[in-house]
Amino acid sequence: MERAILEAAVALLEEGIPLSALSIERIARTAGVGKATIYRRWPGKEALFLDLLREFEPPDPELPGTSARDDLWTLLESVRRRGLAQRSSVILHNVIVEMKSHPTLWEEYHRTVVAPRREATLAVVRRGIADGEFRADLEPELINDLLVGPMLMHTVHRPGAPLPDDLAERILAAALQGVGPRPQPDPRPEATPHPAG
Amino acid sequence: MERAILEAAVALLEEGIPLSALSIERIARTAGVGKATIYRRWPGKEALFLDLLREFEPPDPELPGTSARDDLWTLLESVRRRGLAQRSSVILHNVIVEMKSHPTLWEEYHRTVVAPRREATLAVVRRGIADGEFRADLEPELINDLLVGPMLMHTVHRPGAPLPDDLAERILAAALQGVGPRPQPDPRPEATPHPAG
Amino acid sequence: MERAILEAAVALLEEGIPLSALSIERIARTAGVGKATIYRRWPGKEALFLDLLREFEPPDPELPGTSARDDLWTLLESVRRRGLAQRSSVILHNVIVEMKSHPTLWEEYHRTVVAPRREATLAVVRRGIADGEFRADLEPELINDLLVGPMLMHTVHRPGAPLPDDLAERILAAALQGVGPRPQPDPRPEATPHPAG
Amino acid sequence: MERAILEAAVALLEEGIPLSALSIERIARTAGVGKATIYRRWPGKEALFLDLLREFEPPDPELPGTSARDDLWTLLESVRRRGLAQRSSVILHNVIVEMKSHPTLWEEYHRTVVAPRREATLAVVRRGIADGEFRADLEPELINDLLVGPMLMHTVHRPGAPLPDDLAERILAAALQGVGPRPQPDPRPEATPHPAG
DNA sequence: ACTTAACCGAGACGGTACGTCATGTCTTCCA
DNA sequence: TGGAAGACATGACGTACCGTCTCGGTTAAGT
């Protein structure tokens, strides 16, 4: 039942019906279900959307564990790819946007979906600090934001456009080495940042 | 007249009325104005919101021009402070969110407000590259995102919370030097990069 | 429900609200009912008025059957009395007037209410012709109009004024004998035909 | 100016626009005139309609004066013909209907147009009584209504249909001689209508 | 000829009503 | 018992008119 209703909602979205036209009445009609049946399960449209989001949430990526850098690359890549997922992309962006106007629901979404993901990245960063891959004099949160933030900037400024393949790699490299002037006196080829490889 | 209407909308928002309850009828009633008067000026609720956003747009900060670093610090600080603006903060965040569901309007907001701001930062970054303050082997956009992105991460994850005073400074420092392990063998003190001032 | 709405409409009319101020919004408000509830039952204001008219339609009078003349007197009297009906009178006149601007509805009212009434009178007239009470060389319709028409003239020219008690009797008498000069040579009194009763 | 406005109203009516869609705004637009210009001349839509009616009022017919009967025939014929007037007919009927909901205006129309016409017929009837053409024992009003009423019945029951050519003649004849059984030369007291049963 | 008033079109204004739609609650009736 | 069906009160939607009101821009007369 629950499924039938969510499927109906998705079906409508995929038909091109804009999110703002997704009334409960319409979903009920499409699902061949009484309105009351929907209200019995969700307190409102937005709560239904939340479940709809969870429906599409891709699984967390499996981390290689070879190094903090590699793990972070994997995580950033999963962020990038999520932005490309066929059905989701634009649709889900709008769902999220809509849901943001319901603080309670957004809070729950953040708590159960966004925050855990952030926590996972943070854990990797902390491990990287412990292993000497990251500077120990910086807060893990700062390092995390320095890596993930640039990723989001792309989607803000180029909505709809696919993120470049090497974006994760380039962000990681730049963030690790810094964007300040290269220490020229150093003659070393510097290839990978950690010299004693 | 236009002002009176926008003021009425803001007044309602400040009374705690949620954005979703901001019907045109209500705004008109509050402003003591006929509905037609609103429709004569804006094609719909969201277009009105766009003007409401512009209303609160703070002026662009004046750049010191002493160095790219100082200019960027000023720009990041203005981003931070904008998040604290008394009336706006949470309210405007919601307005933006709402408006995102109207692609046309959002596109215009981006074009006339967001993009120019980004362009200003990018110009500073380019100058910094030319002056040798930033690595020349990186795209200006990447450097820009590396600095601005982390700023936004804060507001995403801690909505409503004020951004720490030294956030801009810490982001700049970390981004310039990189978050990879410090090149310890180097004995030079390399003086912590002086902040703006 | 239907009743409650019609009652509300009548209540407003009786309060002296002019028909032109009888908006559906107002009726709904007075009846404590949503607008949709009204639109679910009637396609518009005028259709509602039609039901309002039917509400007040008095029952057809019972005919004595003693003679065509007596039956017609009864029918004319019922026309006269209908003009005096307490609540209706002026109000209903206006309702009818209003409804006339909706050809379809007026057609229906005529078909279901007016025409049957006319047919009933015509039937009596035809019987009267067959029985020799009326001239056989005249069309029944002409005779009918000659009797009913004068009745209506009164209401046209003296709106609101009550019709005189003996109007039906006087019309009948005059129509039967004709308004031309009396055939003087005839000395017979020919006793004005005693009315019903 | 006044004319231009009335013409515009008529033009719209003749285009088939229903009376209910004849807003002042529309008339003003069609006439190429400001709304205020209309309001300066008429207090409202219905008052304008009144002038519109007067516009179409045909001239009173010229009476032959040969006899009351002939004069009345002429008057009845003019009533009949008025119902056929090309532009007016249905349109004007609706205008009248509409105007009836404004008691004041209707009263004025009645006083200045309808009543004088009735008075003219009544005068002829009175003359007919004096000349012995009509029974002297009947009120002139009754005789008048007996002649004019049947005329109106036709338009009530067959709206739009043209009135038959000989209608006036037939009404006059029937009314003068009466619709009761003809006083056959038969000397018998006429007891049962069909003698040779 | 120059001013000044009247009048014009245009259309904005605060309102009210239109008829439609969606909300969330509530029966009703069927399986 | 629980679900579909949908009626219900509420209220926003965007449009159209209402009747009043400024606006400038002609005209016209009066000086």
XYZ file of C-alpha atoms in Angstrom, chain B residues 32-186:
155
model
C -4.429 47.377 2.901
C -4.241 46.900 -0.797
C -6.363 45.173 -3.430
C -5.168 41.872 -4.811
C -5.156 43.315 -8.301
C -2.600 45.887 -7.202
C -0.208 43.080 -6.405
C -0.942 41.146 -9.566
C -0.448 44.323 -11.536
C 3.164 44.381 -10.367
C 4.170 40.752 -10.001
C 3.003 37.738 -11.943
C 2.854 35.651 -8.802
C 3.916 35.076 -5.268
C 7.404 33.959 -6.135
C 8.184 36.954 -8.303
C 7.238 39.109 -5.368
C 9.630 37.101 -3.237
C 12.388 37.856 -5.675
C 11.950 41.566 -5.140
C 11.746 40.875 -1.461
C 15.166 39.272 -1.630
C 16.650 42.139 -3.562
C 15.266 44.448 -0.912
C 17.508 42.839 1.665
C 20.554 42.402 -0.468
C 23.412 44.080 1.423
C 25.726 46.311 -0.552
C 28.856 44.755 -1.927
C 31.757 45.254 0.489
C 34.496 47.709 -0.287
C 37.740 45.912 -0.965
C 40.947 47.163 0.700
C 43.017 46.266 -2.360
C 46.156 45.674 -0.292
C 46.407 42.094 -1.515
C 44.281 39.371 -3.045
C 44.326 37.639 0.304
C 42.988 40.688 2.101
C 40.350 41.270 -0.543
C 39.187 37.670 -0.327
C 39.071 37.862 3.416
C 36.825 40.887 3.091
C 34.561 39.097 0.660
C 34.310 35.967 2.810
C 33.601 38.112 5.832
C 30.753 39.803 3.979
C 29.336 36.372 3.205
C 29.582 35.463 6.849
C 27.990 38.667 8.018
C 25.179 38.419 5.531
C 24.213 35.232 7.341
C 23.807 37.269 10.495
C 21.807 40.154 9.079
C 19.153 40.842 11.644
C 15.887 40.481 9.735
C 17.035 38.226 6.989
C 18.859 35.103 8.075
C 16.340 32.320 8.419
C 13.549 34.167 6.650
C 15.502 34.842 3.535
C 16.868 31.359 3.452
C 13.308 30.115 3.187
C 12.430 32.644 0.563
C 15.342 31.483 -1.542
C 14.326 27.899 -1.012
C 10.770 28.642 -2.099
C 11.895 30.515 -5.144
C 14.060 27.652 -6.293
C 10.940 25.848 -7.431
C 10.412 28.517 -10.039
C 13.269 27.925 -12.442
C 12.805 31.154 -14.326
C 12.866 33.329 -11.260
C 15.690 31.450 -9.700
C 17.645 31.821 -12.889
C 17.108 35.540 -12.759
C 18.123 35.770 -9.137
C 21.239 33.806 -9.897
C 22.035 35.903 -12.924
C 21.538 39.272 -11.286
C 22.672 38.623 -7.738
C 24.594 35.421 -7.221
C 26.637 35.314 -10.403
C 27.950 38.889 -10.170
C 29.072 38.196 -6.634
C 30.860 35.072 -7.769
C 32.412 36.982 -10.616
C 33.758 39.572 -8.201
C 35.471 36.907 -6.133
C 36.812 35.227 -9.224
C 38.317 38.498 -10.407
C 40.186 38.830 -7.143
C 41.405 35.254 -7.412
C 42.676 35.897 -10.928
C 44.524 38.933 -9.758
C 46.007 36.886 -6.951
C 47.269 34.361 -9.472
C 48.783 37.097 -11.606
C 50.484 38.570 -8.561
C 51.859 35.247 -7.494
C 49.723 34.989 -4.390
C 48.032 31.840 -5.710
C 49.343 28.906 -7.662
C 49.215 29.566 -11.361
C 48.715 25.915 -12.233
C 45.180 25.827 -10.839
C 42.006 27.049 -12.441
C 40.718 30.206 -10.782
C 37.334 28.561 -10.370
C 38.806 25.746 -8.365
C 40.611 28.141 -6.068
C 37.477 30.180 -5.697
C 35.367 27.163 -4.789
C 38.005 26.003 -2.368
C 37.599 29.254 -0.464
C 33.892 29.930 -0.735
C 32.598 26.362 -0.558
C 33.635 25.737 3.027
C 31.877 28.937 3.999
C 28.572 27.579 2.758
C 29.037 24.194 4.398
C 28.618 25.818 7.759
C 25.212 27.208 6.981
C 24.080 23.915 5.482
C 24.917 21.902 8.534
C 24.288 24.381 11.285
C 21.308 26.386 10.057
C 20.590 29.378 12.219
C 23.861 29.126 14.097
C 26.098 32.152 13.735
C 29.320 31.541 11.867
C 32.440 31.827 14.032
C 34.272 35.131 13.896
C 37.515 33.739 12.593
C 35.993 31.399 10.045
C 37.133 33.379 7.030
C 40.626 33.658 8.379
C 40.890 29.969 9.158
C 39.591 28.914 5.777
C 41.990 31.212 3.987
C 44.971 30.030 5.988
C 44.157 26.357 5.545
C 43.413 26.713 1.863
C 46.582 28.618 1.172
C 48.887 26.224 2.977
C 46.959 23.067 2.240
C 45.678 20.494 4.616
C 48.332 17.915 3.823
C 51.147 17.266 6.323
C 53.401 20.236 6.930
C 56.786 19.880 5.259
C 58.489 19.440 8.680
C 62.076 19.099 7.418
C 61.853 22.716 6.505
